CSV table of C-alpha atoms in Angstrom, one decimal:
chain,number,residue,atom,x,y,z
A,1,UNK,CA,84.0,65.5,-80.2
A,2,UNK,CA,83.0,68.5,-81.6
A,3,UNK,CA,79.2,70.4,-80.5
A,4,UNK,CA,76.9,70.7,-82.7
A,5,UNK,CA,76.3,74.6,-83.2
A,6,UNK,CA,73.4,76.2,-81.2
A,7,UNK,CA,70.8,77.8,-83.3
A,8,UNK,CA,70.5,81.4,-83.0
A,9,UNK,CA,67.1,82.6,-81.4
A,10,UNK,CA,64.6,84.2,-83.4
A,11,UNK,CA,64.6,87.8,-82.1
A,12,UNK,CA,60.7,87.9,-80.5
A,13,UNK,CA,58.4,91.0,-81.0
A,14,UNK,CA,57.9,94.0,-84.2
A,15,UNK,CA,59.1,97.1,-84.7
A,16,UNK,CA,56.1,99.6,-83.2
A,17,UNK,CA,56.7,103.0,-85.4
A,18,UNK,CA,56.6,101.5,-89.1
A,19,UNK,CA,53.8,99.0,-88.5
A,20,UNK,CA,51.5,101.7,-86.6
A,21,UNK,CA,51.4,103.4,-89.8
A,22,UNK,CA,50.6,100.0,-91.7
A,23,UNK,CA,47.7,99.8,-88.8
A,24,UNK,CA,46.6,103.4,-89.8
A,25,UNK,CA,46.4,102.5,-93.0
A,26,UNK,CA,44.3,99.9,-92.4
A,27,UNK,CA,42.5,101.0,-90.2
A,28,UNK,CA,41.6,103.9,-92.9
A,29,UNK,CA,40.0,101.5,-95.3
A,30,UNK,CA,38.5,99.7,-92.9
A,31,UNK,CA,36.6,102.7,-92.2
A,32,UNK,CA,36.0,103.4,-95.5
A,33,UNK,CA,34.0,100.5,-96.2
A,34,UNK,CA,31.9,101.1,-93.0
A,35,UNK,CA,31.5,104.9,-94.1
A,36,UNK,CA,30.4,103.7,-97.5
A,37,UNK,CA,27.4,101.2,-95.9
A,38,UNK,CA,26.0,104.5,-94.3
A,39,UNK,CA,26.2,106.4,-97.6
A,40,UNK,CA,28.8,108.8,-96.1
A,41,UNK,CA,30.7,108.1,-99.8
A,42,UNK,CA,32.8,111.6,-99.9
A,43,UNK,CA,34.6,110.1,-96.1
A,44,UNK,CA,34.9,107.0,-97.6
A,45,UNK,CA,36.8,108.3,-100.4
A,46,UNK,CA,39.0,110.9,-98.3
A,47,UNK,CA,39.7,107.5,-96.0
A,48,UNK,CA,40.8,105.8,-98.9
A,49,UNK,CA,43.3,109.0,-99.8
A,50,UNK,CA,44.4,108.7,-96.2
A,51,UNK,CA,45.3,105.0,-96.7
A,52,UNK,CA,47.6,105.9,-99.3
A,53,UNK,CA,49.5,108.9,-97.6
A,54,UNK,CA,49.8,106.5,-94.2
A,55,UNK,CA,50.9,103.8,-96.7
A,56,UNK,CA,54.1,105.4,-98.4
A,57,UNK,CA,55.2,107.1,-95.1
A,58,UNK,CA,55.5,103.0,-92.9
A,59,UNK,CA,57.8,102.0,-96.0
A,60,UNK,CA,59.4,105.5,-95.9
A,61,UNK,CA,59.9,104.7,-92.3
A,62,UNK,CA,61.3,101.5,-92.1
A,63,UNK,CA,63.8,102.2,-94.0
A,64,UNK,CA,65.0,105.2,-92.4
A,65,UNK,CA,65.1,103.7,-89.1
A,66,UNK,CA,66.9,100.9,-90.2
A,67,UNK,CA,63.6,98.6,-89.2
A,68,UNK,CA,62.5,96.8,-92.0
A,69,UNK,CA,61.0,93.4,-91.7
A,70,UNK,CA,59.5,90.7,-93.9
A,71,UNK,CA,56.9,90.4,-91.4
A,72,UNK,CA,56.6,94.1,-92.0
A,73,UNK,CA,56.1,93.5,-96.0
A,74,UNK,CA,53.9,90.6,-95.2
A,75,UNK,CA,51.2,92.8,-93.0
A,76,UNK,CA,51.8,96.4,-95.2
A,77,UNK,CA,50.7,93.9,-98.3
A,78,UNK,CA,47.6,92.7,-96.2
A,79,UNK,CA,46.9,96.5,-95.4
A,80,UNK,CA,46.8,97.3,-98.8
A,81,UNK,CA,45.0,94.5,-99.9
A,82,UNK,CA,42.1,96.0,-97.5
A,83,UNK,CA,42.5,99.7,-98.2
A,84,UNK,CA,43.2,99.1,-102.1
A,85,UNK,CA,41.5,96.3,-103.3
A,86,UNK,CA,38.3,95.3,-100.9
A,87,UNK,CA,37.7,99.0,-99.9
A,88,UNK,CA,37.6,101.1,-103.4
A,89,UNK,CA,35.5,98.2,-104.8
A,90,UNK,CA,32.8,98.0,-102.1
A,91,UNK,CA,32.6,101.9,-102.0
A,92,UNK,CA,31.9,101.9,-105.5
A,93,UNK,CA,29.4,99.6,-105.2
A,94,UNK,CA,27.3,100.9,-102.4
A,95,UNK,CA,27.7,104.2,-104.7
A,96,UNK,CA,26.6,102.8,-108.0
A,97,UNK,CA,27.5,99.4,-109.2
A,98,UNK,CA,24.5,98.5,-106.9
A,99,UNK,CA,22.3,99.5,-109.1
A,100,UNK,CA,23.6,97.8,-111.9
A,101,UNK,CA,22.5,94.0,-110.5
A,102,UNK,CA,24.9,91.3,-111.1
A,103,UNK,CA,26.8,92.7,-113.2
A,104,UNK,CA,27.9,95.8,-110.3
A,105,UNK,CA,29.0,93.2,-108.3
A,106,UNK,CA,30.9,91.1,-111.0
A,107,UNK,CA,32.8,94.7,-112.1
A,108,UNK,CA,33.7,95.4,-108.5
A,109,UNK,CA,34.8,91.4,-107.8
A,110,UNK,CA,37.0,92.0,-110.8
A,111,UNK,CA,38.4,95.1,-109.3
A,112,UNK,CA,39.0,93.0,-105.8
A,113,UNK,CA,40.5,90.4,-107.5
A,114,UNK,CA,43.1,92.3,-109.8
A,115,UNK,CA,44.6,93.8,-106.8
A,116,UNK,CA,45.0,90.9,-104.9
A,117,UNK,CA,46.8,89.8,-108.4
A,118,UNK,CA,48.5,92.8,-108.3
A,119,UNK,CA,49.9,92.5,-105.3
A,120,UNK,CA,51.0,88.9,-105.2
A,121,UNK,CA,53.0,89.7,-108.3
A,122,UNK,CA,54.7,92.7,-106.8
A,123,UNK,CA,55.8,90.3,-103.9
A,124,UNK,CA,57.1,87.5,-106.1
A,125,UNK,CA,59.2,90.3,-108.4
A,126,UNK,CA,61.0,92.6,-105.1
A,127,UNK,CA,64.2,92.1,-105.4
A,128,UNK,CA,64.2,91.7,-109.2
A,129,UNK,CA,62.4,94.3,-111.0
A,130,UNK,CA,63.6,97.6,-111.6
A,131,UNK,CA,63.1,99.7,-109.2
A,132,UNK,CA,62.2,102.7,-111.5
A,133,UNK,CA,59.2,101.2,-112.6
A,134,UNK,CA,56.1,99.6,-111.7
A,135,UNK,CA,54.4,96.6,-114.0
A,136,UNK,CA,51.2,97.0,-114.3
A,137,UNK,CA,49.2,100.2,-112.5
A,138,UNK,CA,50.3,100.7,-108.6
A,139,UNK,CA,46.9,99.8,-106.4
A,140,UNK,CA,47.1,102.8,-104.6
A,141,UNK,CA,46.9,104.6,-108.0
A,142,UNK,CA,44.2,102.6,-108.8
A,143,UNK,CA,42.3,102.8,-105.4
A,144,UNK,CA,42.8,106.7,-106.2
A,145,UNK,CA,41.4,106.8,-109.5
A,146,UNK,CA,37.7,104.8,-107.8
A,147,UNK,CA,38.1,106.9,-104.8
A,148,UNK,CA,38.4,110.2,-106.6
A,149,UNK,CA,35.6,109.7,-109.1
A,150,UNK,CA,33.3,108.7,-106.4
A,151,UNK,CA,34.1,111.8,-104.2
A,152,UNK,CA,33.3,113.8,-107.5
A,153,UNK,CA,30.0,112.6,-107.5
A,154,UNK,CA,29.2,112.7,-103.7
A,155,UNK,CA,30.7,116.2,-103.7
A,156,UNK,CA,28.6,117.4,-106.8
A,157,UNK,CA,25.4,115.5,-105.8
A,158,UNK,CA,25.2,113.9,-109.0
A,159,UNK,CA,22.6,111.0,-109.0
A,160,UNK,CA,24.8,107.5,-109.0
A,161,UNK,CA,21.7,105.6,-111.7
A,162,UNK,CA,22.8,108.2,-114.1
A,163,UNK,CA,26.6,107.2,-113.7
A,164,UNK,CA,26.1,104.0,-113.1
A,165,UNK,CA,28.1,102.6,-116.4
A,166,UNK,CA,30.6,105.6,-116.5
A,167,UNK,CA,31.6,103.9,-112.9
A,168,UNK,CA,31.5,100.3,-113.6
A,169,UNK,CA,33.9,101.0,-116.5
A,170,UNK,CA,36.0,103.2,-114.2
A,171,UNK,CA,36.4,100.7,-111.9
A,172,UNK,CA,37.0,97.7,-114.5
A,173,UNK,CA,39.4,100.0,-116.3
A,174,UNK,CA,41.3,100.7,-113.4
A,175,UNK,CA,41.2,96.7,-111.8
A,176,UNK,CA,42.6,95.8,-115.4
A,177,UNK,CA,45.5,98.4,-115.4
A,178,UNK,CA,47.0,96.6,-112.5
A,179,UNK,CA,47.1,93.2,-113.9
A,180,UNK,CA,48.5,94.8,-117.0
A,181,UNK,CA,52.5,94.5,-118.2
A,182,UNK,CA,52.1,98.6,-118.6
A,183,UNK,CA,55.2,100.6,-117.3
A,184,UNK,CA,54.2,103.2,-114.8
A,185,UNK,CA,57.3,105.6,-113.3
A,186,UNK,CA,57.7,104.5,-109.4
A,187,UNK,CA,59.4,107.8,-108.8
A,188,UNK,CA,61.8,106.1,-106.4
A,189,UNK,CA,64.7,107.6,-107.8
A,190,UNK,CA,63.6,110.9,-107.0
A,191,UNK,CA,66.5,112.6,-104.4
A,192,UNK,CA,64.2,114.4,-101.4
A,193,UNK,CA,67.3,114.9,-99.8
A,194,UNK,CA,69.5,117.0,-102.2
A,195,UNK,CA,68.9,120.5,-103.8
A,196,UNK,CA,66.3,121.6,-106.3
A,197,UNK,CA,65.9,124.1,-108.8
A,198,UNK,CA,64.0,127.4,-107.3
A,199,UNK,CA,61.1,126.8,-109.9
A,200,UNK,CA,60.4,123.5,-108.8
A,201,UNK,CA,59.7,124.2,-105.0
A,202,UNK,CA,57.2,126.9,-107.0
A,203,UNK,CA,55.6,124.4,-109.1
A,204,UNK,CA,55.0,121.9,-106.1
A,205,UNK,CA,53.2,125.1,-104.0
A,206,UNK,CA,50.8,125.7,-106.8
A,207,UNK,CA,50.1,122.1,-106.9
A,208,UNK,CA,49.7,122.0,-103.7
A,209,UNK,CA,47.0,125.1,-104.0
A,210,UNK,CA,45.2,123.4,-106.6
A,211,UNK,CA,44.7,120.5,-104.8
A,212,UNK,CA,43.1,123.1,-102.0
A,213,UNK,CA,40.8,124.5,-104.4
A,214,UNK,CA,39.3,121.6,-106.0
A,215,UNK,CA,40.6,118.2,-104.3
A,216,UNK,CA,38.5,115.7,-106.1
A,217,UNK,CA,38.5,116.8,-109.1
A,218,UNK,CA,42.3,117.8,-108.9
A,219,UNK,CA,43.2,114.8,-107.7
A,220,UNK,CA,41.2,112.3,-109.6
A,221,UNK,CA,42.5,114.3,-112.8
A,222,UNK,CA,46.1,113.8,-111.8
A,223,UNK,CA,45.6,110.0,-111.2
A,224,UNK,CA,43.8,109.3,-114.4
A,225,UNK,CA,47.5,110.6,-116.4
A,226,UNK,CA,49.3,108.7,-114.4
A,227,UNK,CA,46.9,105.9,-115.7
A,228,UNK,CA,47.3,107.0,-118.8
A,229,UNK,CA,51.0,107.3,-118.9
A,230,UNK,CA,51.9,103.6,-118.3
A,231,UNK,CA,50.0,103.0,-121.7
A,232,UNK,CA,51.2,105.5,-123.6
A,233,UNK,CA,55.2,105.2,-122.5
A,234,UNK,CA,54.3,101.6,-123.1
A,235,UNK,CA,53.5,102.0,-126.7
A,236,UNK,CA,56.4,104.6,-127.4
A,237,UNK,CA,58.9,102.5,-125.7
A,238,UNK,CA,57.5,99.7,-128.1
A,239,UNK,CA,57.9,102.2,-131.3
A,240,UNK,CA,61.4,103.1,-130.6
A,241,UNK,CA,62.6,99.9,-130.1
A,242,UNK,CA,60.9,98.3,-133.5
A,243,UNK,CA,62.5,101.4,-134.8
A,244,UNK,CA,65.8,101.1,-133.7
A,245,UNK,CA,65.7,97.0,-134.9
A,246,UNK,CA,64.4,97.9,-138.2
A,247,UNK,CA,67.6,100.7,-138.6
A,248,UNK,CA,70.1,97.5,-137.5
A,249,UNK,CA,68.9,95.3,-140.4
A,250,UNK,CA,69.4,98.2,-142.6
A,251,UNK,CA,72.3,98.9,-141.2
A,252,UNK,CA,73.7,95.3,-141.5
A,253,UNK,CA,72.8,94.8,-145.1
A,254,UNK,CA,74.7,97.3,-146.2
């Protein structure tokens, strides 16, 4: 009589190198939110920039070392849940949706709650979507676009009561791109590893000097086009493709 087979054992225990970054991640917009209680709102905001560099490099680094996990997608989507959804949205609060009663903390719930939507859709769609794209405004993007405005402000000493509406509708606008069926360019295709042109290496220093000069403002301006990009690619695509149905009718009544 033949054995039954034994079941293979569940290999026990997590990769350490790509989840410590998910844990610095976390970690960063964790402190953000307590940073943001004590009205220390430009630390909050460079926390929540922080969050999103440690956030691409424990993907980045799974896959290199060959160590990706679905308990490793599981915990890097609760990271980001804390340092992209909960975190811009209190921040913006304490900074000026406070001030704006029940309606501050109504915009910044709405902001929570699109990125938990956000992300629950991105989980359900890997493995299907195109990878060249994202649907719907990336919540790092969007975490950037609160983040970097709020910075601004702190930075500049601008009074929050006189911003107040400027940031609730920054913060709704950019909770409402991520639910969105927008196109935004994942930029996962780009080669890192091969050669490029001589005048690209040049445009990427000057960038990177820009950013040095003014990082707020340089960064919260580069964020809002991508924001803006996923609408406006959206519509062309659109455009064309009405276009290109109207030429086959033409085409097929002749």
């Amino acid at each position: 009589m033949e054995q039954p087979p034994v079941p293979r054992k569940r290999p026990r225990g997590i990769y350490l190198l790509p989840n410590l970054f998910t844990t610095a991640a976390l970690f960063a917009g964790f402190y953000a939110i307590l940073a943001a209680t004590q009205g220390r709102f430009e630390a909050s905001s460079i926390a929540i920039f922080a969050a999103m560099l440690l956030d691409g490099f424990d993907g980045r680094v799974a896959r290199m070392t060959h160590t990706q996990t679905a308990f490793g997608a599981e915990y890097d989507s609760l990271s980001d849940m804390v340092a992209f959804g909960v975190a811009p949205a209190l921040v913006a609060y304490h900074w000026a949706l406070g001030g704006l009663g029940k309606l501050g903390w109504l915009v910044a719930f709405v902001y929570c709650a699109a990125a938990a939507l956000r992300l629950a859709r991105f989980n359900t769609q890997v493995g299907t979507a195109d990878k060249r794209f994202f649907q719907g405004l990336p919540s790092p993007s969007a975490a950037a676009l609160v983040a970097g405005g709020v910075w601004i402000g702190a930075e500049q000493g601008i009074d929050p009561t006189y911003v107040s509406w400027i940031a609730a509708a920054l913060t709704a606008g950019a909770g409402l791109l991520m639910v969105t069926n927008f196109r935004y360019y994942s930029f996962k295709q780009l080669d890192l590893h091969g050669r490029v042109p001589f005048m690209l290496a040049v445009a990427v220093m000057l960038g990177v000097a820009l950013i040095l000069i003014q990082p707020p403002i340089v960064l919260f301006l580069g964020f809002l086009g991508y924001a803006i990009s996923g609408p406006v690619w959206t519509l062309i695509g659109l455009r064309d493709r009405r276009a290109s149905r109207r030429r086959g009718r033409t085409g097929g009544g002749v």
